[in-house]
Coordinates of C-alpha atoms in Angstrom, one line a residue:
M1 CA -17.1 -20.6 15.6
T2 CA -14.7 -23.4 16.6
P3 CA -11.2 -23.7 15.1
A4 CA -10.0 -27.0 13.6
S5 CA -6.8 -28.3 12.1
L6 CA -6.5 -28.9 8.4
P7 CA -6.7 -32.7 7.8
T8 CA -3.6 -34.1 6.1
S9 CA -5.4 -37.3 5.0
W10 CA -8.7 -38.0 3.3
R11 CA -10.8 -40.8 4.9
S12 CA -12.5 -43.5 2.9
V13 CA -15.7 -45.2 4.0
L14 CA -15.1 -48.3 1.7
P15 CA -13.3 -50.4 4.4
H16 CA -16.4 -50.1 6.6
L17 CA -19.0 -51.2 4.2
D18 CA -20.5 -54.7 4.6
E19 CA -20.0 -55.6 0.9
P20 CA -18.0 -54.2 -2.0
L21 CA -19.8 -51.8 -4.3
P22 CA -21.4 -53.4 -7.3
P23 CA -19.0 -53.1 -10.3
D24 CA -19.7 -50.8 -13.2
R25 CA -20.9 -52.3 -16.4
S26 CA -20.7 -51.5 -20.0
P27 CA -24.1 -50.5 -21.6
E28 CA -24.1 -53.8 -23.4
A29 CA -23.5 -55.7 -20.2
T30 CA -26.5 -54.6 -18.2
A31 CA -28.3 -57.8 -18.9
G32 CA -25.4 -59.9 -17.6
G33 CA -22.3 -59.3 -19.7
S34 CA -18.8 -58.4 -18.6
D35 CA -17.9 -55.7 -16.2
T36 CA -15.9 -52.6 -17.3
G37 CA -14.7 -51.3 -14.0
V38 CA -13.6 -47.7 -13.6
S39 CA -13.1 -45.6 -16.7
V40 CA -9.6 -46.1 -18.1
N41 CA -9.0 -42.4 -18.8
L42 CA -8.7 -41.7 -15.1
P43 CA -5.3 -41.1 -13.5
F44 CA -4.3 -44.3 -11.7
T45 CA -4.4 -42.7 -8.3
L46 CA -8.1 -41.8 -8.8
V47 CA -8.8 -45.4 -9.9
R48 CA -7.1 -46.7 -6.7
Q49 CA -9.0 -44.2 -4.5
S50 CA -12.3 -45.6 -6.0
T51 CA -11.6 -49.2 -5.6
Q52 CA -9.1 -50.0 -2.8
N53 CA -10.2 -50.8 0.8
R54 CA -7.7 -48.3 2.2
E55 CA -9.1 -46.0 4.8
F56 CA -6.6 -43.1 4.9
W57 CA -5.1 -41.4 1.8
D58 CA -2.3 -38.8 2.3
I59 CA -3.3 -35.4 0.7
P60 CA -0.4 -34.3 -1.6
A61 CA 1.6 -31.3 -0.4
E62 CA 0.5 -29.2 -3.4
V63 CA -3.1 -29.9 -2.7
L64 CA -2.7 -29.1 1.0
D65 CA -1.0 -25.8 0.0
A66 CA -4.1 -24.9 -2.1
Y67 CA -6.5 -26.0 0.7
R68 CA -4.8 -23.7 3.2
S69 CA -6.2 -20.6 1.4
F70 CA -9.7 -21.5 2.5
R71 CA -9.6 -24.5 4.9
P72 CA -10.5 -25.3 7.7
T73 CA -13.9 -23.9 7.1
P74 CA -16.1 -22.6 9.9
L75 CA -18.6 -24.6 12.0
W76 CA -20.9 -22.8 14.4
R77 CA -24.1 -23.3 16.4
A78 CA -26.9 -21.5 14.6
R79 CA -28.7 -20.2 17.7
R80 CA -30.7 -17.5 16.0
F81 CA -31.8 -20.0 13.3
E82 CA -32.8 -22.4 16.0
E83 CA -35.0 -19.8 17.6
A84 CA -36.5 -18.8 14.2
V85 CA -37.5 -22.4 13.3
G86 CA -38.6 -23.5 16.8
A87 CA -35.8 -26.0 17.2
R88 CA -35.8 -28.2 20.3
V89 CA -32.2 -29.3 19.9
P90 CA -29.1 -27.5 18.7
I91 CA -28.4 -27.0 15.0
Y92 CA -24.8 -26.7 13.9
V93 CA -23.8 -25.6 10.4
K94 CA -20.6 -26.4 8.5
Y95 CA -20.1 -23.6 5.9
E96 CA -18.3 -24.4 2.6
G97 CA -19.1 -21.2 0.7
G98 CA -16.1 -19.1 1.6
N99 CA -13.8 -19.8 -1.4
I100 CA -13.6 -18.5 -5.0
S101 CA -16.1 -21.1 -6.3
G102 CA -18.5 -20.3 -3.5
S103 CA -19.0 -24.0 -2.7
H104 CA -17.6 -27.3 -1.5
K105 CA -16.8 -28.3 -5.0
L106 CA -13.3 -26.8 -4.8
N107 CA -12.2 -29.6 -2.4
T108 CA -12.2 -32.2 -5.2
A109 CA -11.5 -29.9 -8.1
I110 CA -8.1 -29.0 -6.7
A111 CA -7.3 -32.7 -6.1
Q112 CA -8.4 -33.8 -9.5
A113 CA -6.6 -31.0 -11.4
Y114 CA -3.5 -32.0 -9.5
Y115 CA -3.7 -35.7 -10.5
Y116 CA -4.7 -35.0 -14.1
A117 CA -1.8 -32.5 -14.5
K118 CA 0.6 -35.1 -13.1
A119 CA -0.8 -37.5 -15.7
G120 CA 0.1 -35.2 -18.6
V121 CA -3.5 -34.0 -19.4
R122 CA -3.5 -30.4 -20.8
E123 CA -7.3 -29.7 -20.8
L124 CA -10.2 -30.7 -18.5
V125 CA -13.7 -30.8 -19.8
T126 CA -16.8 -31.0 -17.7
G127 CA -20.6 -30.4 -17.4
T128 CA -22.1 -28.3 -14.6
G129 CA -25.6 -27.6 -13.4
A130 CA -25.8 -24.6 -11.2
G131 CA -22.3 -23.7 -12.0
Q132 CA -20.5 -24.3 -8.7
W133 CA -18.6 -27.3 -10.1
G134 CA -17.7 -25.5 -13.3
T135 CA -16.4 -22.6 -11.4
A136 CA -14.4 -24.8 -9.0
L137 CA -12.8 -26.7 -11.9
A138 CA -12.0 -23.4 -13.7
A139 CA -10.2 -22.2 -10.5
A140 CA -8.3 -25.5 -10.0
C141 CA -7.2 -25.6 -13.7
A142 CA -5.9 -22.0 -13.3
M143 CA -3.9 -23.2 -10.2
F144 CA -2.3 -26.1 -12.1
G145 CA -1.8 -24.6 -15.5
L146 CA -4.5 -26.5 -17.4
R147 CA -7.1 -25.4 -19.9
C148 CA -10.7 -25.7 -18.9
R149 CA -13.9 -26.1 -20.9
V150 CA -17.3 -26.2 -19.3
F151 CA -20.7 -27.1 -20.7
M152 CA -23.3 -25.5 -18.4
V153 CA -27.0 -26.3 -18.4
G154 CA -28.5 -23.6 -20.6
T155 CA -31.4 -22.6 -18.4
S156 CA -29.1 -22.2 -15.4
L157 CA -26.6 -20.1 -17.4
Q158 CA -29.5 -17.9 -18.4
R159 CA -30.5 -17.4 -14.8
K160 CA -27.0 -17.1 -13.5
P161 CA -25.0 -15.3 -16.3
Y162 CA -22.4 -14.2 -13.8
R163 CA -21.4 -17.8 -13.1
G164 CA -20.3 -17.8 -16.8
T165 CA -18.5 -14.5 -16.3
L166 CA -16.6 -15.9 -13.3
M167 CA -15.6 -19.1 -15.1
R168 CA -14.4 -17.0 -18.0
T169 CA -12.5 -14.7 -15.7
L170 CA -10.7 -17.8 -14.3
G171 CA -9.7 -18.7 -17.9
A172 CA -12.4 -21.3 -18.8
T173 CA -14.3 -21.6 -22.1
V174 CA -18.0 -21.8 -21.3
H175 CA -20.8 -23.2 -23.5
A176 CA -24.5 -23.3 -22.8
S177 CA -25.9 -26.8 -23.1
P178 CA -27.4 -28.0 -25.4
S179 CA -24.7 -26.5 -27.6
D180 CA -24.0 -26.8 -31.3
L181 CA -20.7 -28.6 -30.7
T182 CA -21.7 -32.2 -30.1
D183 CA -23.7 -35.0 -31.7
V184 CA -25.3 -35.9 -28.4
A185 CA -26.9 -32.4 -28.2
A186 CA -27.9 -32.5 -31.9
R187 CA -29.8 -35.7 -31.2
T188 CA -32.0 -34.0 -28.6
G189 CA -33.3 -31.4 -31.0
G190 CA -32.1 -28.6 -28.7
G191 CA -35.1 -28.9 -26.3
V192 CA -33.4 -30.6 -23.4
N193 CA -31.8 -28.8 -20.5
S194 CA -30.3 -31.3 -18.1
L195 CA -27.2 -32.0 -16.2
A196 CA -27.0 -35.4 -17.8
L197 CA -26.9 -33.8 -21.3
A198 CA -24.3 -31.2 -20.2
I199 CA -22.1 -34.1 -18.9
G200 CA -22.8 -36.0 -22.1
E201 CA -21.5 -33.1 -24.2
A202 CA -18.4 -32.9 -22.1
V203 CA -17.8 -36.6 -22.4
E204 CA -18.1 -36.5 -26.2
Y205 CA -16.0 -33.4 -26.6
A206 CA -13.2 -34.7 -24.4
G207 CA -13.2 -38.0 -26.1
R208 CA -12.4 -36.5 -29.5
T209 CA -10.0 -33.8 -28.4
E210 CA -6.2 -34.6 -28.1
G211 CA -4.8 -33.8 -24.7
A212 CA -8.2 -33.4 -23.1
A213 CA -9.9 -35.5 -20.4
F214 CA -13.4 -35.5 -19.0
C215 CA -13.6 -34.6 -15.3
I216 CA -16.6 -34.9 -12.9
G217 CA -17.1 -33.4 -9.5
S218 CA -19.8 -35.2 -7.6
G219 CA -20.9 -38.8 -8.1
E220 CA -17.6 -40.6 -8.3
T221 CA -16.2 -42.4 -5.2
Y222 CA -12.9 -40.5 -5.4
S223 CA -14.6 -37.1 -5.5
I224 CA -16.5 -38.1 -2.3
L225 CA -13.3 -39.2 -0.7
H226 CA -11.7 -35.7 -1.4
Q227 CA -14.8 -34.1 0.2
S228 CA -14.1 -36.0 3.5
V229 CA -12.2 -33.0 4.7
I230 CA -15.6 -31.5 5.5
G231 CA -16.6 -34.3 7.9
L232 CA -13.2 -34.7 9.4
E233 CA -13.1 -31.1 10.3
A234 CA -16.7 -31.1 11.6
I235 CA -16.0 -34.1 13.9
E236 CA -13.1 -32.2 15.5
Q237 CA -15.0 -29.0 15.7
L238 CA -18.0 -30.6 17.4
A239 CA -15.7 -32.3 19.9
G240 CA -14.1 -28.9 20.6
L241 CA -17.6 -27.6 21.5
E242 CA -18.3 -30.8 23.5
A243 CA -21.4 -31.1 21.3
E244 CA -23.2 -34.3 20.4
V245 CA -25.4 -34.7 17.3
D246 CA -27.6 -37.6 16.3
S247 CA -28.4 -36.3 12.8
V248 CA -26.1 -35.3 9.9
V249 CA -27.7 -33.6 6.9
G250 CA -26.5 -32.5 3.5
C251 CA -28.2 -31.8 0.2
V252 CA -27.8 -34.4 -2.6
G253 CA -27.4 -33.9 -6.3
A254 CA -25.2 -36.9 -6.8
G255 CA -23.9 -36.8 -3.2
S256 CA -20.5 -35.2 -2.8
N257 CA -21.2 -32.6 -0.1
F258 CA -23.5 -35.0 1.8
G259 CA -21.0 -37.8 1.5
G260 CA -18.1 -35.5 2.5
L261 CA -19.9 -34.4 5.7
A262 CA -21.7 -37.7 6.6
L263 CA -19.4 -40.5 5.7
P264 CA -16.6 -39.6 8.0
F265 CA -19.1 -39.9 10.9
F266 CA -20.0 -43.4 9.6
A267 CA -16.4 -44.4 9.4
E268 CA -15.6 -43.0 12.8
A269 CA -18.5 -44.9 14.4
A270 CA -17.6 -48.1 12.6
A271 CA -13.9 -47.8 13.7
T272 CA -14.7 -47.0 17.3
G273 CA -17.8 -49.3 17.7
T274 CA -20.0 -46.4 18.7
A275 CA -23.5 -45.5 17.4
C276 CA -23.6 -43.7 14.1
P277 CA -25.7 -40.5 13.8
R278 CA -28.6 -40.7 11.4
L279 CA -27.4 -39.7 8.0
V280 CA -30.1 -37.7 6.1
A281 CA -29.9 -36.8 2.5
A282 CA -32.0 -33.7 1.5
E283 CA -33.0 -33.9 -2.1
S284 CA -35.2 -31.9 -4.5
S285 CA -38.8 -33.0 -4.8
T286 CA -38.3 -32.6 -8.6
T287 CA -35.6 -35.3 -8.5
P288 CA -36.5 -37.7 -5.7
K289 CA -34.0 -40.5 -6.6
L290 CA -33.2 -41.5 -3.0
S291 CA -36.8 -41.3 -1.6
R292 CA -38.7 -42.6 -4.7
G293 CA -36.1 -44.1 -7.0
V294 CA -35.1 -47.7 -7.7
Y295 CA -31.7 -49.3 -7.1
A296 CA -30.7 -50.2 -10.6
Y297 CA -28.0 -49.8 -13.3
D298 CA -28.3 -46.6 -15.2
K299 CA -26.4 -44.1 -17.3
T300 CA -24.5 -41.3 -15.7
D301 CA -24.8 -39.0 -18.8
A302 CA -26.7 -38.7 -22.1
T303 CA -24.1 -40.3 -24.4
G304 CA -24.9 -43.9 -23.5
V305 CA -21.3 -44.9 -23.9
S306 CA -20.0 -44.3 -20.3
P307 CA -20.0 -47.2 -17.9
M308 CA -23.4 -48.0 -16.3
E309 CA -23.4 -47.6 -12.5
A310 CA -25.4 -49.1 -9.7
M311 CA -27.4 -46.2 -8.3
Y312 CA -30.6 -45.1 -6.8
T313 CA -32.2 -43.4 -9.9
I314 CA -35.4 -42.1 -11.3
G315 CA -34.1 -42.9 -14.8
S316 CA -31.8 -41.0 -17.0
T317 CA -34.6 -40.6 -19.6
Y318 CA -36.9 -38.9 -17.1
P319 CA -37.6 -35.2 -18.0
I320 CA -36.8 -33.5 -14.7
P321 CA -39.0 -30.5 -14.0
D322 CA -37.2 -27.2 -14.0
S323 CA -36.3 -25.6 -10.7
H324 CA -33.8 -23.2 -9.1
S325 CA -32.0 -26.1 -7.5
A326 CA -30.0 -26.9 -10.6
G327 CA -27.2 -28.6 -8.6
L328 CA -29.7 -31.2 -7.4
R329 CA -31.3 -31.9 -10.8
F330 CA -29.4 -35.1 -11.5
H331 CA -31.3 -38.3 -12.0
G332 CA -29.2 -40.6 -9.9
A333 CA -27.1 -40.7 -6.7
A334 CA -23.5 -41.7 -6.3
K335 CA -22.9 -45.4 -6.1
V336 CA -21.4 -45.4 -2.6
I337 CA -24.4 -43.3 -1.3
S338 CA -26.8 -45.5 -3.2
A339 CA -25.3 -48.7 -1.7
M340 CA -25.6 -47.3 1.8
R341 CA -29.1 -46.2 1.1
H342 CA -30.0 -49.7 0.0
R343 CA -28.7 -51.0 3.4
D344 CA -30.6 -48.4 5.3
Q345 CA -27.4 -46.7 6.4
V346 CA -28.6 -43.5 4.8
T347 CA -32.1 -42.0 4.8
A348 CA -33.7 -39.3 2.6
R349 CA -36.2 -36.5 2.6
A350 CA -37.4 -34.6 -0.5
V351 CA -38.0 -30.8 -0.2
G352 CA -39.7 -28.4 -2.7
Q353 CA -37.8 -25.4 -3.9
V354 CA -40.3 -23.0 -2.1
E355 CA -39.6 -24.6 1.3
A356 CA -35.8 -24.7 0.5
L357 CA -35.7 -21.0 -0.4
E358 CA -37.8 -20.1 2.6
A359 CA -35.4 -21.9 4.9
G360 CA -32.6 -20.1 3.1
Q361 CA -34.3 -16.8 3.7
V362 CA -34.8 -17.5 7.4
F363 CA -31.1 -18.5 7.6
T364 CA -30.0 -15.3 5.9
R365 CA -32.0 -13.1 8.3
S366 CA -31.0 -15.0 11.4
E367 CA -27.4 -16.0 10.7
M368 CA -26.4 -13.3 8.2
V369 CA -25.2 -15.9 5.6
L370 CA -27.0 -16.3 2.2
P371 CA -27.1 -20.0 1.3
A372 CA -27.4 -21.4 -2.2
P373 CA -30.9 -22.9 -3.1
E374 CA -29.3 -26.3 -2.9
S375 CA -28.1 -25.7 0.6
G376 CA -31.6 -24.5 1.5
H377 CA -32.8 -28.1 1.1
A378 CA -30.4 -29.2 3.8
L379 CA -31.4 -26.3 6.1
A380 CA -35.1 -27.2 5.6
V381 CA -34.5 -30.8 6.6
A382 CA -32.3 -29.7 9.6
A383 CA -35.0 -27.5 10.8
Q384 CA -37.6 -30.3 10.5
L385 CA -35.4 -32.7 12.4
A386 CA -34.6 -30.2 15.2
S387 CA -38.2 -29.2 15.7
D388 CA -40.4 -32.3 15.0
G389 CA -38.6 -34.8 17.3
G390 CA -36.5 -36.3 14.6
S391 CA -33.4 -35.5 16.5
S392 CA -33.0 -35.8 20.3
R393 CA -29.5 -34.4 20.8
G394 CA -28.6 -32.2 17.9
V395 CA -28.2 -31.7 14.1
V396 CA -25.2 -30.8 12.0
A397 CA -25.9 -29.6 8.4
C398 CA -23.6 -28.7 5.5
V399 CA -24.3 -25.3 4.0
S400 CA -22.5 -26.3 0.8
G401 CA -22.4 -23.0 -0.9
H402 CA -23.4 -19.3 -0.9
G403 CA -26.3 -17.9 -2.8
Y404 CA -25.0 -14.6 -4.1
L405 CA -25.4 -15.7 -7.7
D406 CA -28.8 -17.1 -7.0
L407 CA -30.5 -13.8 -6.0
S408 CA -33.0 -14.1 -8.8
A409 CA -34.5 -17.1 -7.1
Y410 CA -34.8 -15.3 -3.8
Q411 CA -36.4 -12.4 -5.7
Q412 CA -39.0 -14.7 -7.2
L413 CA -39.7 -16.1 -3.7
A414 CA -40.2 -12.5 -2.4
D415 CA -42.5 -11.7 -5.3
G416 CA -44.6 -14.8 -4.8
E417 CA -43.7 -16.2 -8.2
L418 CA -42.3 -19.6 -7.1
S419 CA -44.1 -22.9 -6.9
N420 CA -43.1 -26.5 -6.4
E421 CA -43.2 -28.5 -9.6
P422 CA -44.2 -32.1 -8.8
P423 CA -42.8 -35.0 -10.7
A424 CA -44.9 -36.2 -13.6
E425 CA -46.0 -39.6 -12.2
Q426 CA -46.6 -41.4 -15.5
A427 CA -43.3 -40.3 -16.9
L428 CA -41.5 -41.1 -13.7
D429 CA -42.8 -44.7 -13.7
A430 CA -42.0 -45.1 -17.4
A431 CA -38.4 -44.0 -16.9
M432 CA -37.8 -46.4 -14.0
D433 CA -39.6 -49.3 -15.7
R434 CA -36.8 -49.3 -18.4
L435 CA -34.0 -49.9 -15.9
Q436 CA -32.1 -53.1 -15.1
P437 CA -32.1 -54.0 -11.4
V438 CA -28.8 -54.5 -9.5
P439 CA -28.5 -58.3 -9.8
G440 CA -29.1 -60.3 -6.6
L441 CA -30.7 -57.4 -4.7
A442 CA -34.3 -56.5 -4.2
I443 CA -35.2 -53.1 -5.4
A444 CA -36.0 -50.7 -2.6
G445 CA -38.2 -47.7 -3.2
S446 CA -40.3 -45.2 -1.3
G447 CA -40.6 -47.6 1.6
H448 CA -37.2 -46.4 2.7
G449 CA -38.2 -42.8 3.3
A450 CA -36.9 -41.0 6.3

């Protein structure tokens, strides 16, 4: 493992994009009405971090102090994993699972809790899929003296009850979604289990509760900025090893750990005039927004009142098949990741849960680290690139979290009970047909696959 210094600034990719990100729109404006911009309940610093073409943002001292308990995180060459998968080039892994939340999510949770506390908010409310984000926010709220309320996708909470226990231990109130607390859940009839619904419940609850604010951990531009510590450390660590990579891989739900690792490589290449490595997003085959989706305006949650964002999406109305990769079961990708995808600055590969967990199993046996199912998608793609000629110099992948609360998935794999649930083609087409294209841009689809 190679040491690194803790970054004292986050690095934004926005100054290095060819065009500004398409503005958000109100639901009524998707056919050409007025823009809404960033949600007004955000602390002003988060608004500026999402919109200004400023490359470096100083990390507040209080956030740095919190980071020091678990950062820098380790990066190493996974030699035994290379041998196990028949790699022809080196595979390096950046491990983000060694903190209380067990994932990269704590990087932005700490930052957001700090800014919301400074703004006078007393309670943060959120939705979570696999539970890493809910756990991270619960921990961050405990650090800064805030109350925390989490709506967790019900099927995930059933599979991972100890995620709920950990969040409650950290002081959070946890509800299985759909719950009986919100109108948006009541309108579904109780039969929907999705991250969009859990987020929708959190949006509704926060909107009617004094002193509360909705908080999200993955898709927003500011959350990806906070995750840039991953890539900044990785660049320094690879330089310390005198290692070169031409592929950077992370799994994608909305895009925070992928963006956190990959976008600093893009910014560094743009700033220095050097070639950028290939940036490869590994997604779930149940939710193939970047490999099969369309670039369009879509809802980020199930309420229908939040701003519409320009994203690669398979449609917020699409009934996503169930899988153990709950953190990847979000219908759309972050707007900055989507804009780069549309310009072919990012590529994507979809992976089934069986292949992802098999890669995770191999990694566990070879590297003695148990990855989360979501991270198994990144490892599967890294193994493909390193062994099939997709990379000529080396691959670095983000192992975004540990899998100790996902052992039921590995047990099902061992028992031969897992299968890959393919998307329902007719429903997928119907969900995407309802969407409004991003104005002035051709819609790119599966022709952009990696």
